[in-house]
XYZ file of C-alpha atoms in Angstrom:
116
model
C -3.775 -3.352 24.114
C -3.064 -6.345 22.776
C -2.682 -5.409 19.472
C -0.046 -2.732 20.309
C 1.969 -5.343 22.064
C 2.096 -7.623 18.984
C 2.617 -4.888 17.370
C 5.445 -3.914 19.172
C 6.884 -7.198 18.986
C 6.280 -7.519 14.887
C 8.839 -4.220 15.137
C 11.085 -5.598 17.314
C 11.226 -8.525 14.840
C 10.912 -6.592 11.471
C 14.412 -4.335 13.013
C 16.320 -7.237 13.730
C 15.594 -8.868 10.840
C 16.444 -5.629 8.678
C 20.303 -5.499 11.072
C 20.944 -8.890 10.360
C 20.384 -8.505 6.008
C 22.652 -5.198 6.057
C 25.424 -7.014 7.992
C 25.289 -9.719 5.715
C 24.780 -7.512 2.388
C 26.975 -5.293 3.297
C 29.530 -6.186 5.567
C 31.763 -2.789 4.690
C 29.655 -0.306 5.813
C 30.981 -0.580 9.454
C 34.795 -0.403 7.987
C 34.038 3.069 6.694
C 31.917 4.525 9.938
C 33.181 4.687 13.375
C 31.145 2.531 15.976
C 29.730 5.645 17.449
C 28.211 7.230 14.261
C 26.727 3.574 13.644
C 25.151 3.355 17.153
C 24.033 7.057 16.571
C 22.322 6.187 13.275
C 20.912 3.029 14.510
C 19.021 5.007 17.471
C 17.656 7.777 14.718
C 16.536 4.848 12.930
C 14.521 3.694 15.822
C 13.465 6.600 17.125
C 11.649 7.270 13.469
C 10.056 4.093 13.926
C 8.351 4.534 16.904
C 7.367 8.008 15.944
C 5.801 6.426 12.704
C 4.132 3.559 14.910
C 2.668 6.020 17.504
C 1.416 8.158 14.785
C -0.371 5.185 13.552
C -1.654 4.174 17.007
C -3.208 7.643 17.381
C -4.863 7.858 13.726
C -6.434 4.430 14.373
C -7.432 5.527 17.521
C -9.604 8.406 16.146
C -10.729 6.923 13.025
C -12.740 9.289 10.314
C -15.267 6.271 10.245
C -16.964 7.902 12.888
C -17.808 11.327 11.182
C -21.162 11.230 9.538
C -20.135 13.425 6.303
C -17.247 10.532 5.896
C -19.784 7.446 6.157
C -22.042 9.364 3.368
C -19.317 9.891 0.822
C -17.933 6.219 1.444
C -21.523 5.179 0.549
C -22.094 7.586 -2.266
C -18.475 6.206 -3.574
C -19.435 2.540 -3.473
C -23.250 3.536 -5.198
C -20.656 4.465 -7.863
C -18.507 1.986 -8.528
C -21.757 -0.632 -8.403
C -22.766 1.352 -11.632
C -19.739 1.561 -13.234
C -18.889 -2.296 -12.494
C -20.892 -3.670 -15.350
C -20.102 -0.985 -17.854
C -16.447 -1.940 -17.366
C -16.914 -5.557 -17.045
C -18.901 -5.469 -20.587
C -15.905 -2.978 -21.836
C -13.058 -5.660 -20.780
C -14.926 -8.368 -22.547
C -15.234 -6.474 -25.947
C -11.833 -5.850 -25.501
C -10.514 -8.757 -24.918
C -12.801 -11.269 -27.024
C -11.376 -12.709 -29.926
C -14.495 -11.788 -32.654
C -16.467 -8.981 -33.294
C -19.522 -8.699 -35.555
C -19.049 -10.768 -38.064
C -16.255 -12.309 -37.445
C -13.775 -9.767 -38.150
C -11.183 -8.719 -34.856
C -11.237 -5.194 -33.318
C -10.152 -2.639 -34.817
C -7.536 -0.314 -32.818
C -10.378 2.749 -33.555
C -13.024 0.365 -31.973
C -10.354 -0.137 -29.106
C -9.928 3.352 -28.938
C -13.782 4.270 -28.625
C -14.276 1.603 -26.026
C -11.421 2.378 -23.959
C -11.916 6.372 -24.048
């Protein structure tokens, strides 16, 4: 509950913020629209906010962490990239060292065959 409220109020604070750099950017925009059409866009604005932020609210409140089948391909998924982490740790240092064999640099078909 709490969160929601500072939530809210991060909004709140986010929207004002976001009125007060277009009325300094760009002052003319008002000049060109009638007040009504600008109050009328302002409320569409707003009203797509809180649309996004309850959509949000209600995704985090039922959360895929709690399916089973999720939880095992999360797990399989980090297994994965713990195996691949050294093989592309060793790749970035061949790539990116300075020698290689005997002193010679890498070529850009030794680049090639590490990278692909």
């Amino acid at each position: 509950m709490a969160a929601s409220a500072l939530l809210s109020q991060l909004l709140r604070l986010r929207l004002h913020h976001h009125r007060f750099a277009t009325g300094l950017l760009v002052p003319l925009r008002r000049s060109w629209c009638s007040n009504a059409e600008y109050t009328r866009m302002e409320e569409d604005d707003i009203s797509v906010l809180i649309d996004t932020v309850s959509s949000l609210c209600e995704a985090a409140k039922y959360s895929s962490w709690e399916e089973q089948n999720y939880r095992q391909w999360k797990d399989e998924e980090a297994e994965i990239w713990r195996d691949i982490e050294p093989i592309a740790h060793l790749a970035k240092e061949i790539l990116h060292s300075n020698r290689y064999k005997d002193g010679e640099q890498l070529t850009d078909e030794d680049e090639k065959a590490v990278a692909g």
